[in-house]
Amino acid sequence: MRIPFTKMQGAGNDFVVLDETRGRLGLTAAHYRFLGDRHFGVGADQILTVRPSPAPGIDFEYIIHNADGQEVEQCGNGARCFARFVRDSGLSTKDTLRVQTMKGVIAPQLNADGRVTVDMGAPRLEPQELPFDASGLKLQPQGDWGNWSILPVGAAHEVLLATVSMGNPHAVLQVLDVDTAPVATLGPQVQANARFTQGVNVGFMQVRSRNSIRLRVYERGVGETLACGSGACAAVVAGIRLGLLDHQVDVETRGGMLSIAWAGGSAPVLMTGPATTVFRGEIDMPDNLAA
Ligand SMILES: N[C@H](CCC[C@H](N)C(=O)O)C(=O)O
């Protein structure tokens, strides 16, 4: 089966985008893994699928698969590329879209400067909404509203982390310097903790000022990416709740800059950043992909 795709990236987080507005491609997890494979397939952190409106008042449905083939609830950098794709493909002429994801509706808006702002919805702040089993854990009250959990990881370590859901699960750790943070070792160790019953994206946040952070994220289903949009939202929400950040924050990732705003409480998190089409192509899907 030969399928057309568009390769895109948002702050270096890269995607294969598929158009299923005219019919389903019938892909399996093995197909998504193949598309994400950087040696045998196209190569991407996530595979994004555009589907027709599922309900009145909604423009499109947005389906997300990690490179490991698993479907997930949210992808912020992908949402910006999704909006750019539907505009450039002529699927919509709207500047602002309403898009259905697995866990709610988001609203990407195409800006005149070429960046995209996405209303990512309100963060979910209760551990069980990640889901995260916090039973028996010591919560360290800090700041006005925030709390850290002390989580044992590996044989001899404990880490302080904050949990935030943007529809998908995030654990945020504060570090002094992201360049020296043990992302490649501590990321999988935190992910391995059984309290994250559906896995977790692990963010390493360096606070530079009340309006500026640096961030690296070890993503669920991928590993470290150059940027994680929902992770940037989660890190800023955690930082604001812990009294470390103001309500508008610039987030420096290894792949580029994102801007995050959150007024607190049940207000939505607004994420602004780039969305770029890299190339378009077609790929012959092998017939013998293992399920
Ligand atoms: N790895 C994430 C999905 C992609 C998130 C990220 N690429 C973003 O921009 O939000 C998860 O398993 O929840």
Short mmCIF file of C-alpha atoms and ligand atoms in Angstrom, two decimals:
data_model
loop_
_atom_site.label_atom_id
_atom_site.label_comp_id
_atom_site.label_asym_id
_atom_site.label_seq_id
_atom_site.Cartn_x
_atom_site.Cartn_y
_atom_site.Cartn_z
CA MET A 1 0.00 0.00 0.00
CA ARG A 2 1.48 3.40 -1.02
CA ILE A 3 0.40 6.29 1.19
CA PRO A 4 1.03 10.06 0.92
CA PHE A 5 2.38 11.86 3.97
CA THR A 6 3.67 15.27 5.02
CA LYS A 7 6.75 15.61 7.22
CA MET A 8 6.48 18.53 9.68
CA GLN A 9 8.20 19.84 12.78
CA GLY A 10 7.40 22.20 15.62
CA ALA A 11 10.48 23.39 17.57
CA GLY A 12 12.30 20.29 16.36
CA ASN A 13 9.64 17.83 17.55
CA ASP A 14 8.96 16.05 14.28
CA PHE A 15 5.92 14.40 12.79
CA VAL A 16 4.53 12.37 9.94
CA VAL A 17 1.09 13.82 9.13
CA LEU A 18 -1.55 11.62 7.46
CA ASP A 19 -4.80 12.80 5.86
CA GLU A 20 -7.76 10.52 6.64
CA THR A 21 -10.42 13.11 5.80
CA ARG A 22 -11.40 11.14 2.68
CA GLY A 23 -11.29 7.70 4.25
CA ARG A 24 -9.35 5.61 6.76
CA LEU A 25 -5.98 4.10 5.84
CA GLY A 26 -6.57 1.15 8.18
CA LEU A 27 -3.14 1.39 9.84
CA THR A 28 -2.06 -0.69 12.84
CA ALA A 29 0.47 -0.01 15.60
CA ALA A 30 3.05 -1.80 13.45
CA HIS A 31 2.38 0.65 10.60
CA TYR A 32 2.79 3.66 12.93
CA ARG A 33 6.05 2.19 14.26
CA PHE A 34 7.27 1.75 10.68
CA LEU A 35 6.39 5.34 9.76
CA GLY A 36 8.22 6.61 12.85
CA ASP A 37 11.30 4.46 12.27
CA ARG A 38 14.28 6.69 11.41
CA HIS A 39 16.09 3.91 9.50
CA PHE A 40 13.45 1.78 7.81
CA GLY A 41 10.57 4.26 7.54
CA VAL A 42 10.13 8.04 7.31
CA GLY A 43 11.23 8.87 10.87
CA ALA A 44 9.29 10.94 13.41
CA ASP A 45 8.60 11.37 17.12
CA GLN A 46 4.84 11.12 16.54
CA ILE A 47 2.44 10.26 13.70
CA LEU A 48 -0.50 12.69 13.47
CA THR A 49 -3.73 11.80 11.68
CA VAL A 50 -6.35 14.28 10.46
CA ARG A 51 -9.91 12.93 10.47
CA PRO A 52 -13.23 14.59 9.59
CA SER A 53 -15.36 16.45 12.11
CA PRO A 54 -16.84 14.01 14.66
CA ALA A 55 -19.61 16.39 15.81
CA PRO A 56 -21.29 19.74 15.07
CA GLY A 57 -19.12 22.70 16.10
CA ILE A 58 -15.93 20.66 15.77
CA ASP A 59 -13.78 21.06 12.64
CA PHE A 60 -11.57 17.96 12.75
CA GLU A 61 -10.55 14.99 14.86
CA TYR A 62 -6.85 14.78 15.81
CA ILE A 63 -5.32 11.34 16.35
CA ILE A 64 -1.82 10.97 17.80
CA HIS A 65 0.50 7.95 17.88
CA ASN A 66 3.95 7.90 19.47
CA ALA A 67 6.85 6.41 17.54
CA ASP A 68 6.32 3.19 19.54
CA GLY A 69 2.95 2.82 17.79
CA GLN A 70 0.76 3.58 20.80
CA GLU A 71 -2.09 6.08 20.57
CA VAL A 72 -1.90 8.92 23.09
CA GLU A 73 -4.13 11.73 24.33
CA GLN A 74 -2.33 14.93 23.39
CA CYS A 75 0.57 16.45 21.43
CA GLY A 76 1.03 20.21 21.67
CA ASN A 77 3.74 20.76 19.05
CA GLY A 78 1.71 18.46 16.83
CA ALA A 79 -1.42 20.57 17.30
CA ARG A 80 0.35 23.57 15.77
CA CYS A 81 1.50 21.48 12.81
CA PHE A 82 -2.01 20.01 12.50
CA ALA A 83 -3.45 23.52 12.06
CA ARG A 84 -0.77 24.47 9.53
CA PHE A 85 -1.40 21.23 7.61
CA VAL A 86 -5.17 21.65 7.27
CA ARG A 87 -4.74 25.25 6.11
CA ASP A 88 -1.99 24.46 3.59
CA SER A 89 -3.89 21.41 2.33
CA GLY A 90 -7.00 23.48 1.66
CA LEU A 91 -9.01 21.42 4.17
CA SER A 92 -10.01 24.63 5.97
CA THR A 93 -9.77 28.38 5.49
CA LYS A 94 -10.43 29.18 9.16
CA ASP A 95 -7.84 31.02 11.26
CA THR A 96 -9.09 29.33 14.43
CA LEU A 97 -10.10 25.66 14.55
CA ARG A 98 -11.87 23.50 17.10
CA VAL A 99 -10.21 20.12 17.16
CA GLN A 100 -11.32 17.00 19.03
CA THR A 101 -8.60 15.03 20.79
CA MET A 102 -8.95 11.86 22.88
CA LYS A 103 -9.41 13.85 26.09
CA GLY A 104 -11.09 17.09 24.96
CA VAL A 105 -11.32 19.94 22.45
CA ILE A 106 -8.33 22.20 21.70
CA ALA A 107 -8.37 25.39 19.61
CA PRO A 108 -5.36 26.16 17.42
CA GLN A 109 -5.15 29.63 15.88
CA LEU A 110 -2.93 30.58 12.94
CA ASN A 111 -1.18 33.91 13.66
CA ALA A 112 -0.11 36.51 11.11
CA ASP A 113 3.53 36.04 12.08
CA GLY A 114 3.39 32.37 11.03
CA ARG A 115 3.36 31.01 14.55
CA VAL A 116 0.40 29.10 15.93
CA THR A 117 -1.32 29.66 19.30
CA VAL A 118 -3.20 26.69 20.78
CA ASP A 119 -5.76 26.81 23.57
CA MET A 120 -4.71 23.52 25.14
CA GLY A 121 -7.57 23.45 27.62
CA ALA A 122 -7.25 23.58 31.39
CA PRO A 123 -4.58 21.48 33.12
CA ARG A 124 -5.80 18.57 35.23
CA LEU A 125 -4.09 18.85 38.60
CA GLU A 126 -5.23 15.87 40.65
CA PRO A 127 -2.72 12.97 40.58
CA GLN A 128 -5.42 10.45 39.71
CA GLU A 129 -6.14 12.44 36.51
CA LEU A 130 -2.72 11.54 35.08
CA PRO A 131 -3.21 8.72 36.25
CA PHE A 132 -0.68 8.66 39.10
CA ASP A 133 -1.13 6.57 42.24
CA ALA A 134 -0.05 9.02 44.98
CA SER A 135 -1.33 6.88 47.85
CA GLY A 136 1.05 6.90 50.80
CA LEU A 137 3.39 9.47 49.18
CA LYS A 138 4.67 12.44 51.14
CA LEU A 139 3.40 15.64 49.47
CA GLN A 140 5.71 18.60 50.14
CA PRO A 141 3.57 21.74 50.30
CA GLN A 142 5.50 24.59 48.71
CA GLY A 143 4.35 27.89 47.25
CA ASP A 144 0.74 28.91 47.51
CA TRP A 145 -0.95 26.01 45.85
CA GLY A 146 1.68 23.68 44.63
CA ASN A 147 2.89 20.39 45.92
CA TRP A 148 5.74 18.09 45.18
CA SER A 149 5.70 14.34 45.62
CA ILE A 150 8.81 12.61 46.91
CA LEU A 151 9.19 9.60 44.65
CA PRO A 152 11.72 6.81 45.11
CA VAL A 153 13.39 5.97 41.79
CA GLY A 154 16.02 3.33 41.20
CA ALA A 155 17.66 1.68 44.23
CA ALA A 156 18.87 4.66 46.18
CA HIS A 157 17.33 7.84 44.87
CA GLU A 158 14.35 9.97 45.67
CA VAL A 159 13.16 12.80 43.46
CA LEU A 160 10.84 15.69 44.04
CA LEU A 161 8.34 15.90 41.21
CA ALA A 162 5.11 17.64 40.39
CA THR A 163 2.41 15.91 38.37
CA VAL A 164 0.27 17.69 35.76
CA SER A 165 -2.01 16.31 33.06
CA MET A 166 -2.58 18.18 29.80
CA GLY A 167 -4.72 15.27 28.73
CA ASN A 168 -1.49 13.30 28.65
CA PRO A 169 0.59 12.62 31.78
CA HIS A 170 3.57 14.74 32.87
CA ALA A 171 5.99 14.62 35.79
CA VAL A 172 8.07 17.80 36.24
CA LEU A 173 11.39 17.91 38.09
CA GLN A 174 13.29 21.13 38.82
CA VAL A 175 17.01 21.03 38.00
CA LEU A 176 19.80 23.61 38.30
CA ASP A 177 21.05 23.14 34.71
CA VAL A 178 19.24 21.22 31.97
CA ASP A 179 22.53 20.72 30.10
CA THR A 180 23.90 18.55 32.90
CA ALA A 181 20.61 17.00 34.05
CA PRO A 182 20.67 13.14 33.90
CA VAL A 183 17.77 13.06 31.41
CA ALA A 184 18.77 9.80 29.71
CA THR A 185 19.01 7.86 32.99
CA LEU A 186 16.54 9.54 35.33
CA GLY A 187 13.86 9.91 32.65
CA PRO A 188 13.38 6.15 32.17
CA GLN A 189 13.82 5.55 35.91
CA VAL A 190 10.89 7.85 36.73
CA GLN A 191 8.87 6.32 33.88
CA ALA A 192 9.53 2.85 35.35
CA ASN A 193 7.80 3.73 38.62
CA ALA A 194 4.62 1.68 38.78
CA ARG A 195 2.66 4.62 40.21
CA PHE A 196 2.50 6.02 36.65
CA THR A 197 -0.02 3.41 35.61
CA GLN A 198 -0.20 4.57 31.97
CA GLY A 199 3.37 5.85 31.69
CA VAL A 200 4.53 9.46 31.88
CA ASN A 201 6.48 12.21 30.11
CA VAL A 202 9.30 13.43 32.36
CA GLY A 203 10.18 17.14 32.21
CA PHE A 204 13.45 18.64 33.51
CA MET A 205 12.87 22.33 34.20
CA GLN A 206 15.57 24.95 34.88
CA VAL A 207 14.05 28.18 36.19
CA ARG A 208 16.04 31.16 34.88
CA SER A 209 13.63 33.88 36.01
CA ARG A 210 9.94 34.24 36.80
CA ASN A 211 9.28 34.55 33.05
CA SER A 212 11.87 32.20 31.56
CA ILE A 213 12.69 28.52 31.84
CA ARG A 214 14.80 25.98 29.97
CA LEU A 215 13.24 22.55 29.50
CA ARG A 216 14.19 19.07 28.36
CA VAL A 217 11.60 16.27 28.20
CA TYR A 218 12.05 12.52 28.16
CA GLU A 219 8.83 11.59 26.39
CA ARG A 220 6.64 8.53 26.88
CA GLY A 221 6.85 6.27 23.86
CA VAL A 222 9.77 8.12 22.25
CA GLY A 223 12.60 9.11 24.59
CA GLU A 224 14.09 12.59 24.69
CA THR A 225 12.71 14.90 22.00
CA LEU A 226 14.00 18.35 21.00
CA ALA A 227 10.79 19.87 22.34
CA CYS A 228 7.52 18.82 23.96
CA GLY A 229 4.62 21.26 23.72
CA SER A 230 2.35 19.65 26.30
CA GLY A 231 5.46 19.22 28.45
CA ALA A 232 6.16 22.95 28.23
CA CYS A 233 2.56 23.60 29.32
CA ALA A 234 2.90 21.15 32.23
CA ALA A 235 6.23 22.60 33.38
CA VAL A 236 4.89 26.17 33.39
CA VAL A 237 1.72 25.11 35.25
CA ALA A 238 3.84 23.29 37.84
CA GLY A 239 6.16 26.29 38.19
CA ILE A 240 3.27 28.74 38.62
CA ARG A 241 1.56 26.49 41.18
CA LEU A 242 4.78 26.28 43.16
CA GLY A 243 5.18 30.05 43.23
CA LEU A 244 8.29 29.97 41.00
CA LEU A 245 6.87 31.53 37.80
CA ASP A 246 4.58 34.34 36.66
CA HIS A 247 1.68 33.76 34.27
CA GLN A 248 3.51 34.26 30.95
CA VAL A 249 6.69 32.26 30.44
CA ASP A 250 9.19 31.81 27.63
CA VAL A 251 10.30 28.20 27.36
CA GLU A 252 13.65 27.48 25.74
CA THR A 253 13.81 23.93 24.40
CA ARG A 254 16.68 22.30 22.49
CA GLY A 255 14.66 22.70 19.30
CA GLY A 256 13.39 26.26 19.70
CA MET A 257 11.32 28.69 21.73
CA LEU A 258 7.76 28.24 22.96
CA SER A 259 5.61 30.79 24.80
CA ILE A 260 3.20 29.55 27.49
CA ALA A 261 0.53 31.49 29.36
CA TRP A 262 -1.75 30.32 32.16
CA ALA A 263 -3.93 32.48 34.42
CA GLY A 264 -4.36 29.68 36.98
CA GLY A 265 -7.29 27.64 38.21
CA SER A 266 -9.57 26.36 35.46
CA ALA A 267 -8.19 28.79 32.86
CA PRO A 268 -6.85 27.21 29.67
CA VAL A 269 -3.14 26.98 29.00
CA LEU A 270 -2.16 28.90 25.85
CA MET A 271 0.87 27.68 23.93
CA THR A 272 2.45 29.63 21.04
CA GLY A 273 5.20 28.41 18.77
CA PRO A 274 6.35 27.50 15.26
CA ALA A 275 4.94 24.93 12.82
CA THR A 276 6.92 24.05 9.71
CA THR A 277 6.37 21.77 6.72
CA VAL A 278 9.64 20.01 5.87
CA PHE A 279 8.66 17.88 2.84
CA ARG A 280 5.85 15.87 1.27
CA GLY A 281 6.19 12.32 0.02
CA GLU A 282 4.77 8.88 -0.51
CA ILE A 283 5.83 5.66 1.13
CA ASP A 284 5.22 2.02 0.25
CA MET A 285 4.06 0.24 3.40
CA PRO A 286 5.55 -3.27 3.65
CA ASP A 287 2.94 -6.02 3.48
CA ASN A 288 4.54 -8.18 6.12
CA LEU A 289 4.61 -5.83 9.10
CA ALA A 290 4.36 -7.75 12.38
CA ALA A 291 1.26 -6.68 14.31
N1 LIG B 1 4.94 11.54 24.15
C1 LIG B 1 3.67 12.19 24.51
C2 LIG B 1 2.88 12.60 23.25
C3 LIG B 1 3.54 13.72 22.45
C4 LIG B 1 3.73 14.97 23.27
C5 LIG B 1 4.68 16.02 22.70
N2 LIG B 1 5.38 15.69 21.50
C6 LIG B 1 4.02 17.39 22.62
O1 LIG B 1 4.41 18.23 21.80
O2 LIG B 1 3.10 17.63 23.45
C7 LIG B 1 2.84 11.21 25.38
O3 LIG B 1 3.08 9.99 25.29
O4 LIG B 1 1.95 11.68 26.11
#
